Short mmCIF file of C-alpha atoms in Angstrom, two decimals:
data_model
loop_
_atom_site.label_atom_id
_atom_site.label_comp_id
_atom_site.label_asym_id
_atom_site.label_seq_id
_atom_site.Cartn_x
_atom_site.Cartn_y
_atom_site.Cartn_z
CA UNK T 1 71.65 89.46 -103.22
CA UNK T 2 72.45 92.37 -105.60
CA UNK T 3 70.75 95.60 -105.60
CA UNK T 4 67.09 95.66 -107.10
CA UNK T 5 67.13 98.12 -109.88
CA UNK T 6 64.11 98.54 -112.05
CA UNK T 7 65.51 100.61 -114.65
CA UNK T 8 68.95 98.94 -115.34
CA UNK T 9 70.89 95.74 -114.94
CA UNK T 10 74.27 97.38 -114.97
CA UNK T 11 76.32 97.55 -112.01
CA UNK T 12 76.78 100.78 -110.20
CA UNK T 13 80.11 102.34 -110.25
CA UNK T 14 82.24 103.53 -107.45
CA UNK T 15 81.60 107.31 -106.69
CA UNK T 16 85.06 107.82 -105.29
CA UNK T 17 86.75 106.50 -108.36
CA UNK T 18 84.45 108.54 -110.52
CA UNK T 19 85.30 111.80 -108.70
CA UNK T 20 88.91 110.95 -109.00
CA UNK T 21 88.62 110.51 -112.68
CA UNK T 22 86.91 113.74 -112.93
CA UNK T 23 89.67 115.55 -110.85
CA UNK T 24 92.36 114.09 -113.09
CA UNK T 25 90.66 115.26 -116.26
CA UNK T 26 90.28 118.72 -114.81
CA UNK T 27 93.90 118.78 -113.85
CA UNK T 28 94.80 117.61 -117.27
CA UNK T 29 92.66 120.05 -119.21
CA UNK T 30 93.75 122.89 -117.01
CA UNK T 31 97.32 122.19 -117.57
CA UNK T 32 96.58 121.95 -121.25
CA UNK T 33 95.01 125.47 -121.41
CA UNK T 34 97.63 127.04 -119.13
CA UNK T 35 100.34 125.40 -121.15
CA UNK T 36 99.01 126.93 -124.29
CA UNK T 37 98.98 130.46 -122.55
CA UNK T 38 102.45 129.97 -121.54
CA UNK T 39 103.55 128.85 -125.12
CA UNK T 40 101.80 131.86 -126.54
CA UNK T 41 103.68 134.22 -124.00
CA UNK T 42 106.97 132.66 -124.57
CA UNK T 43 106.59 132.78 -128.30
CA UNK T 44 105.66 136.33 -128.15
CA UNK T 45 108.69 137.21 -125.84
CA UNK T 46 111.05 135.39 -127.98
CA UNK T 47 109.93 136.96 -131.18
CA UNK T 48 110.14 140.49 -129.61
CA UNK T 49 113.98 139.88 -129.56
CA UNK T 50 114.23 138.81 -133.35
CA UNK T 51 116.30 141.62 -134.97
CA UNK T 52 114.80 143.11 -138.19
CA UNK T 53 111.83 140.96 -138.18
CA UNK T 54 110.24 139.95 -141.51
CA UNK T 55 106.58 139.45 -142.52
CA UNK T 56 106.19 135.80 -140.94
CA UNK T 57 107.79 136.81 -137.69
CA UNK T 58 105.61 139.85 -137.34
CA UNK T 59 102.52 137.60 -138.18
CA UNK T 60 103.50 135.25 -135.60
CA UNK T 61 104.09 137.99 -133.10
CA UNK T 62 100.63 139.40 -133.74
CA UNK T 63 99.07 136.03 -133.38
CA UNK T 64 100.90 135.34 -130.23
CA UNK T 65 100.12 138.64 -128.76
CA UNK T 66 96.28 138.12 -129.43
CA UNK T 67 96.55 134.50 -128.11
CA UNK T 68 97.83 135.84 -124.93
CA UNK T 69 94.98 138.36 -124.66
CA UNK T 70 92.42 135.78 -125.47
CA UNK T 71 93.68 133.23 -123.15
CA UNK T 72 93.95 135.58 -120.13
CA UNK T 73 90.33 136.79 -120.82
CA UNK T 74 89.01 133.23 -121.01
CA UNK T 75 91.14 132.31 -117.97
CA UNK T 76 89.65 135.08 -116.04
CA UNK T 77 85.96 134.43 -117.13
CA UNK T 78 86.27 130.70 -116.27
CA UNK T 79 88.22 131.31 -112.92
CA UNK T 80 85.64 133.91 -112.05
CA UNK T 81 82.91 131.46 -111.96
CA UNK T 82 84.56 129.49 -109.10
CA UNK T 83 86.83 131.78 -107.23
CA UNK T 84 88.33 135.34 -107.31
CA UNK T 85 91.14 135.57 -109.92
CA UNK T 86 94.38 135.74 -108.13
CA UNK T 87 92.38 136.37 -104.94
CA UNK T 88 91.78 139.98 -106.02
CA UNK T 89 88.37 141.32 -104.63
CA UNK T 90 87.12 142.00 -108.10
CA UNK T 91 83.36 142.68 -108.28
CA UNK T 92 81.17 140.06 -109.93
CA UNK T 93 83.73 137.23 -109.33
CA UNK T 94 83.61 133.94 -107.31
CA UNK T 95 80.00 133.89 -108.93
CA UNK T 96 79.04 130.33 -107.77
CA UNK T 97 80.31 130.56 -104.12
CA UNK T 98 78.49 133.98 -103.88
CA UNK T 99 75.31 132.55 -105.00
CA UNK T 100 75.50 129.13 -103.20
CA UNK T 101 71.99 129.46 -101.56
CA UNK T 102 70.38 130.65 -104.85
CA UNK T 103 71.95 127.63 -106.61
CA UNK T 104 70.58 125.26 -104.07
CA UNK T 105 67.04 126.85 -104.32
CA UNK T 106 67.09 126.53 -108.03
CA UNK T 107 68.48 122.98 -108.00
CA UNK T 108 65.80 121.87 -105.60
CA UNK T 109 63.03 123.49 -107.70
CA UNK T 110 64.57 121.97 -110.97
CA UNK T 111 64.37 118.46 -109.52
CA UNK T 112 60.92 119.08 -108.23
CA UNK T 113 59.47 120.30 -111.44
CA UNK T 114 61.49 118.18 -113.82
CA UNK T 115 62.15 114.90 -112.19
CA UNK T 116 59.24 114.53 -109.77
CA UNK T 117 56.54 115.45 -112.07
CA UNK T 118 53.82 112.85 -111.70
CA UNK T 119 53.35 112.42 -115.54
CA UNK T 120 57.09 111.78 -115.90
CA UNK T 121 57.01 109.31 -113.04
CA UNK T 122 54.24 107.42 -114.59
CA UNK T 123 55.73 107.54 -118.09
CA UNK T 124 59.05 106.18 -116.77
CA UNK T 125 57.27 103.37 -114.84
CA UNK T 126 55.33 102.35 -117.93
CA UNK T 127 58.53 102.36 -119.99
CA UNK T 128 60.42 100.06 -117.69
CA UNK T 129 57.42 97.77 -117.15
CA UNK T 130 58.21 97.12 -113.31
CA UNK T 131 55.72 94.05 -113.24
CA UNK T 132 57.74 92.03 -115.76
CA UNK T 133 61.07 92.90 -114.08
CA UNK T 134 59.58 92.08 -110.66
CA UNK T 135 58.55 88.65 -111.77
CA UNK T 136 61.91 87.84 -113.26
CA UNK T 137 63.46 88.97 -110.08
CA UNK T 138 61.20 86.86 -107.80
CA UNK T 139 61.80 83.75 -109.88
CA UNK T 140 65.44 84.00 -109.27
CA UNK T 141 66.07 82.50 -105.81
CA UNK T 142 64.83 79.45 -104.18
CA UNK T 143 63.20 76.77 -106.57
CA UNK T 144 65.45 77.33 -109.57
CA UNK T 145 68.77 76.79 -107.58
CA UNK T 146 67.40 73.53 -105.72
CA UNK T 147 66.18 72.07 -108.98
CA UNK T 148 69.39 72.99 -110.83
CA UNK T 149 71.32 71.30 -107.99
CA UNK T 150 69.33 68.08 -108.29
CA UNK T 151 69.76 67.92 -112.02
CA UNK T 152 73.58 68.55 -111.78
CA UNK T 153 73.76 65.69 -109.28
CA UNK T 154 71.99 63.35 -111.68
CA UNK T 155 73.68 64.21 -114.89
CA UNK T 156 77.02 62.32 -114.15
CA UNK T 157 75.39 59.00 -113.72
CA UNK T 158 73.48 59.43 -116.98
CA UNK T 159 76.69 60.40 -118.96
CA UNK T 160 78.76 57.55 -117.54
CA UNK T 161 75.95 55.03 -118.62
CA UNK T 162 76.26 55.75 -122.26
CA UNK T 163 78.66 53.91 -124.52
CA UNK T 164 81.29 56.49 -125.52
CA UNK T 165 82.33 54.98 -128.95
CA UNK T 166 78.85 54.76 -130.39
CA UNK T 167 77.86 58.25 -129.10
CA UNK T 168 81.02 59.63 -130.47
CA UNK T 169 80.25 58.45 -133.94
CA UNK T 170 76.64 59.40 -133.72
CA UNK T 171 77.38 62.82 -132.25
CA UNK T 172 79.90 63.67 -135.00
CA UNK T 173 77.77 62.52 -137.79
CA UNK T 174 74.54 64.10 -136.41
CA UNK T 175 76.25 67.44 -135.70
CA UNK T 176 77.80 67.68 -139.21
CA UNK T 177 74.56 66.82 -140.91
CA UNK T 178 72.58 69.20 -138.82
CA UNK T 179 75.04 72.09 -139.38
CA UNK T 180 75.01 71.44 -143.25
CA UNK T 181 71.17 71.45 -143.10
CA UNK T 182 70.81 74.40 -141.05
CA UNK T 183 71.08 77.92 -142.36
CA UNK T 184 73.35 79.48 -139.89
CA UNK T 185 73.41 83.01 -141.21
CA UNK T 186 69.92 84.05 -139.82
CA UNK T 187 70.77 82.47 -136.75
CA UNK T 188 74.08 84.29 -136.33
CA UNK T 189 72.29 87.47 -137.36
CA UNK T 190 69.61 87.05 -134.77
CA UNK T 191 72.20 86.31 -131.99
CA UNK T 192 74.14 89.31 -133.06
CA UNK T 193 71.20 91.60 -133.22
CA UNK T 194 70.05 90.53 -129.73
CA UNK T 195 73.56 91.25 -128.50
CA UNK T 196 73.74 94.68 -130.26
CA UNK T 197 70.22 95.62 -128.95
CA UNK T 198 71.15 94.71 -125.30
CA UNK T 199 74.79 96.03 -125.59
CA UNK T 200 76.21 92.81 -124.64
CA UNK T 201 78.32 92.77 -127.71
CA UNK T 202 80.45 95.75 -126.36
CA UNK T 203 82.33 93.67 -123.67
CA UNK T 204 83.20 91.17 -126.51
CA UNK T 205 84.35 93.78 -128.86
CA UNK T 206 86.30 95.48 -126.09
CA UNK T 207 87.94 92.24 -125.15
CA UNK T 208 88.89 91.46 -128.85
CA UNK T 209 90.32 94.91 -129.21
CA UNK T 210 92.21 94.53 -125.91
CA UNK T 211 93.64 91.31 -127.18
CA UNK T 212 94.82 93.03 -130.57
CA UNK T 213 96.41 95.92 -128.63
CA UNK T 214 98.42 93.41 -126.51
CA UNK T 215 99.25 91.46 -129.64
CA UNK T 216 100.64 94.69 -131.21
CA UNK T 217 102.61 95.57 -128.11
CA UNK T 218 104.01 92.02 -127.85
CA UNK T 219 105.20 91.98 -131.42
CA UNK T 220 107.05 95.33 -131.69
CA UNK T 221 110.34 93.49 -132.21
CA UNK T 222 108.93 91.26 -134.90
CA UNK T 223 107.43 94.30 -136.73
CA UNK T 224 110.63 96.00 -136.77
CA UNK T 225 112.29 92.81 -138.20
CA UNK T 226 109.67 92.60 -140.91
CA UNK T 227 110.05 96.37 -141.98
CA UNK T 228 113.82 95.71 -141.96
CA UNK T 229 113.50 92.64 -144.40
CA UNK T 230 111.31 94.50 -146.70
CA UNK T 231 113.07 97.86 -146.96
CA UNK T 232 115.90 98.62 -149.16
CA UNK T 233 119.52 98.06 -148.39
CA UNK T 234 120.44 101.70 -148.48
CA UNK T 235 117.77 102.63 -145.86
CA UNK T 236 119.47 103.04 -142.37
CA UNK T 237 118.17 100.67 -139.61
CA UNK T 238 117.21 103.61 -137.53
CA UNK T 239 114.71 104.58 -140.13
CA UNK T 240 113.39 101.09 -140.30
CA UNK T 241 112.89 101.19 -136.51
CA UNK T 242 111.36 104.41 -136.72
CA UNK T 243 108.70 103.28 -139.34
CA UNK T 244 108.18 100.18 -137.37
CA UNK T 245 107.35 102.14 -134.21
CA UNK T 246 104.97 104.54 -136.18
CA UNK T 247 103.24 101.70 -137.67
CA UNK T 248 102.81 100.09 -134.29
CA UNK T 249 101.75 103.36 -132.75
CA UNK T 250 99.27 103.99 -135.44
CA UNK T 251 97.86 100.47 -134.98
CA UNK T 252 97.84 101.02 -131.20
CA UNK T 253 96.00 104.56 -131.41
CA UNK T 254 93.55 103.03 -134.12
CA UNK T 255 92.62 100.11 -131.72
CA UNK T 256 92.60 102.33 -128.43
CA UNK T 257 90.09 104.64 -130.37
CA UNK T 258 87.85 101.50 -130.73
CA UNK T 259 87.74 101.38 -126.88
CA UNK T 260 86.05 104.61 -126.54
CA UNK T 261 82.38 104.41 -127.03
CA UNK T 262 81.89 107.97 -128.06
CA UNK T 263 84.69 108.01 -130.79
CA UNK T 264 83.32 108.19 -134.36
CA UNK T 265 85.43 105.08 -135.34
CA UNK T 266 83.76 103.08 -132.59
CA UNK T 267 80.29 104.47 -133.74
CA UNK T 268 80.98 103.58 -137.26
CA UNK T 269 81.87 99.90 -136.07
CA UNK T 270 78.81 99.78 -133.94
CA UNK T 271 76.68 100.78 -137.03
CA UNK T 272 78.66 98.29 -139.28
CA UNK T 273 77.94 95.46 -136.81
CA UNK T 274 74.23 96.54 -136.79
CA UNK T 275 74.25 96.35 -140.65
CA UNK T 276 75.86 92.98 -140.65
CA UNK T 277 73.34 91.58 -138.17
CA UNK T 278 70.46 92.87 -140.38
CA UNK T 279 72.19 91.50 -143.62
CA UNK T 280 72.76 88.10 -142.11
CA UNK T 281 68.99 87.88 -141.66
CA UNK T 282 67.58 89.76 -144.62
CA UNK T 283 70.20 90.11 -147.49
CA UNK T 284 70.31 86.99 -149.79
CA UNK T 285 73.87 87.56 -150.99
CA UNK T 286 75.29 87.76 -147.65
CA UNK T 287 73.46 84.69 -146.49
CA UNK T 288 74.69 82.85 -149.54
CA UNK T 289 78.36 83.73 -148.81
CA UNK T 290 77.96 82.45 -145.23
CA UNK T 291 76.53 79.29 -146.48
CA UNK T 292 79.25 78.74 -148.96
CA UNK T 293 82.06 79.39 -146.27
CA UNK T 294 80.24 77.02 -143.87
CA UNK T 295 80.18 74.19 -146.65
CA UNK T 296 83.82 74.74 -147.44
CA UNK T 297 84.65 74.77 -143.72
CA UNK T 298 82.61 71.56 -143.01
CA UNK T 299 84.37 69.77 -146.10
CA UNK T 300 87.83 70.20 -144.39
CA UNK T 301 89.25 66.85 -142.97
CA UNK T 302 90.40 68.46 -139.78
CA UNK T 303 86.98 69.99 -139.18
CA UNK T 304 85.27 66.50 -139.69
CA UNK T 305 87.76 64.91 -137.32
CA UNK T 306 87.19 67.49 -134.77
CA UNK T 307 83.45 67.03 -135.08
CA UNK T 308 84.02 63.30 -134.42
CA UNK T 309 85.93 63.93 -131.40
CA UNK T 310 83.99 66.83 -130.03
CA UNK T 311 81.88 64.48 -127.81
CA UNK T 312 84.83 63.42 -125.78
CA UNK T 313 85.80 66.95 -125.04
CA UNK T 314 82.26 67.87 -124.23
CA UNK T 315 81.94 64.96 -121.84
CA UNK T 316 85.04 65.77 -120.05
CA UNK T 317 84.26 69.42 -119.67
CA UNK T 318 80.78 68.67 -118.32
CA UNK T 319 81.80 65.94 -116.04
CA UNK T 320 84.48 68.36 -114.52
CA UNK T 321 82.02 71.20 -114.45
CA UNK T 322 79.27 69.25 -112.77
CA UNK T 323 81.64 68.39 -109.82
CA UNK T 324 82.03 71.99 -108.99
CA UNK T 325 79.22 73.66 -106.76
CA UNK T 326 79.87 76.82 -108.84
CA UNK T 327 80.06 74.99 -112.21
CA UNK T 328 78.90 76.66 -115.30
CA UNK T 329 76.45 73.89 -116.22
CA UNK T 330 74.60 74.34 -112.96
CA UNK T 331 74.59 78.29 -113.51
CA UNK T 332 73.17 77.81 -117.00
CA UNK T 333 70.41 75.39 -115.75
CA UNK T 334 69.56 77.96 -113.12
CA UNK T 335 69.36 80.61 -115.51
CA UNK T 336 67.20 78.60 -117.75
CA UNK T 337 64.80 77.78 -115.05
CA UNK T 338 64.60 81.45 -113.99
CA UNK T 339 63.64 82.46 -117.59
CA UNK T 340 61.29 79.55 -118.05
CA UNK T 341 59.38 80.35 -114.73
CA UNK T 342 59.00 83.96 -115.78
CA UNK T 343 57.78 83.20 -119.14
CA UNK T 344 55.29 80.60 -117.75
CA UNK T 345 54.01 82.59 -114.88
CA UNK T 346 53.68 85.89 -116.22
CA UNK T 347 50.02 86.75 -116.79
CA UNK T 348 49.51 89.77 -118.93
CA UNK T 349 46.29 90.82 -117.23
CA UNK T 350 47.86 90.45 -113.78
CA UNK T 351 50.98 92.33 -115.03
CA UNK T 352 48.81 95.29 -116.15
CA UNK T 353 47.01 95.33 -112.86
CA UNK T 354 50.24 95.24 -110.92
CA UNK T 355 51.78 97.97 -113.04
CA UNK T 356 48.64 100.15 -112.25
CA UNK T 357 49.05 99.47 -108.53
CA UNK T 358 52.83 100.43 -108.74
CA UNK T 359 51.89 103.64 -110.60
CA UNK T 360 49.26 104.50 -107.87
CA UNK T 361 51.62 103.71 -105.04
CA UNK T 362 54.40 105.84 -106.61
CA UNK T 363 52.14 108.78 -107.14
CA UNK T 364 50.87 108.51 -103.50
CA UNK T 365 54.39 108.52 -102.33
CA UNK T 366 55.78 111.29 -104.52
CA UNK T 367 52.92 113.77 -104.62
CA UNK T 368 52.86 114.65 -100.98
CA UNK T 369 56.66 114.60 -100.71
CA UNK T 370 57.39 116.29 -104.01
CA UNK T 371 57.94 119.81 -102.63
CA UNK T 372 59.69 118.42 -99.51
CA UNK T 373 62.23 116.60 -101.75
CA UNK T 374 63.04 119.78 -103.51
CA UNK T 375 63.35 121.59 -100.21
CA UNK T 376 65.59 118.84 -98.92
CA UNK T 377 67.88 119.19 -101.80
CA UNK T 378 67.94 123.01 -101.30
CA UNK T 379 68.86 122.52 -97.54
CA UNK T 380 71.60 120.25 -98.29
CA UNK T 381 73.31 122.78 -100.68
CA UNK T 382 72.66 125.43 -98.20
CA UNK T 383 74.49 123.37 -95.51
CA UNK T 384 77.53 123.09 -97.81
CA UNK T 385 80.26 125.61 -97.49
CA UNK T 386 80.77 127.80 -100.55
CA UNK T 387 84.22 126.16 -101.23
CA UNK T 388 82.57 122.78 -101.36
CA UNK T 389 79.83 123.93 -103.81
CA UNK T 390 82.38 125.44 -105.88
CA UNK T 391 84.67 122.46 -105.97
CA UNK T 392 81.82 120.00 -106.71
CA UNK T 393 80.52 122.05 -109.64
CA UNK T 394 83.99 122.67 -110.89
CA UNK T 395 84.87 119.04 -110.75
CA UNK T 396 81.79 118.24 -112.87
CA UNK T 397 81.91 120.89 -115.51
CA UNK T 398 85.47 122.49 -115.04
CA UNK T 399 87.21 120.17 -117.56
CA UNK T 400 84.79 121.15 -120.25
CA UNK T 401 85.25 124.70 -119.47
CA UNK T 402 89.15 124.44 -119.93
CA UNK T 403 88.28 123.79 -123.64
CA UNK T 404 86.64 127.31 -123.60
CA UNK T 405 90.24 128.54 -122.65
CA UNK T 406 91.69 126.43 -125.25
CA UNK T 407 89.36 127.55 -127.80
CA UNK T 408 89.63 131.22 -126.86
CA UNK T 409 93.40 131.04 -127.29
CA UNK T 410 93.25 129.65 -130.70
CA UNK T 411 90.55 131.89 -131.98
CA UNK T 412 92.19 134.92 -130.63
CA UNK T 413 95.35 133.90 -132.23
CA UNK T 414 93.41 133.39 -135.55
CA UNK T 415 91.82 136.89 -135.04
CA UNK T 416 95.03 138.43 -134.35
CA UNK T 417 96.55 136.97 -137.60
CA UNK T 418 93.60 138.17 -139.62
CA UNK T 419 93.75 141.71 -138.20
CA UNK T 420 97.47 141.64 -138.87
CA UNK T 421 96.79 140.69 -142.43
CA UNK T 422 94.06 143.15 -142.91
CA UNK T 423 96.21 145.93 -141.50
CA UNK T 424 98.98 145.23 -143.81
CA UNK T 425 96.74 145.11 -146.83
CA UNK T 426 95.30 148.47 -145.90
CA UNK T 427 98.83 149.85 -145.40
#
């Protein structure tokens, strides 16, 4: 049985894997910031040896010199949070290790005041409706599985007793007429809207994008051939291959960005999917276009033949699936029975009383232990050594702080350039 979670149905992630990912990100960003510092230093040293430097060399020298100062200053500021820079006993450095106990007290008090506040707990419980979730959870085991197993055992005999030829003709004709008479656009829009609202469209989208990325990678050679065939005879083959690689890499980068839920491109696609779901249900032109496409599709001979033979495939798949104890048909029946039981047995008045009881129980448990939980958190932090506290906080936020170093280096270079230009203008 899985973990009972009132607030989410998402599976929990592995903590060690998450920490390893944070460490990798920290190392990457730290290397990037340090590399930028080394680049500025190398550029400055190299430009110092340029004989008789002109305006642009002097400008680059001023920018690189300022970048070094900014990068070192931000490196010192970020490093001083977690340790003594270069191990030197400089005052007011290693701030987090030096204030470990105070951080623990503050964290415990923060949780006590902002997470265990009775009004917040009650509001959260009301938002998740624990009674409805509990009813659905309790309906899952037992009766639903047993009834689904009995139905799955009876279905093969029923299917074998039906004449295939007559059913095939009936099935194809009935399905075709049903599809022609049914406006599918609102249904598609409603299903798409439900998927979007529940977030279940994201795995489908990611799988489709992954398939597209794999397609691009597997057809690199074909793309190079196509580019070569369409380019001029005077263009070298090396240029054609480079263009093909750039096209492939561009497509790969574009598709990879779609896999990032936080990327602007992914967000725009999410909004476009939401708009499509709404237009399919409400926009007359969109619905008409879908119906026209559906009619043209159903008029195609291959689609009509496919509908006529669909019963054979459905029959074969169903019989094969029913023979498996873990078949999808049995699983689908079980899921349907669970949903049906929850819908029939859920009494609104009883759900309200149950929710009120859960709220009272939660408050009875949290109120006397609220201060103790905050104190427990503080004591746990007190028990950590200073290095552990510093390491965990740096692992959580250090990768973002490296962007401060990167930004500081770039801003300092810009400021140095501006000061150089102002000085030249004044002179």
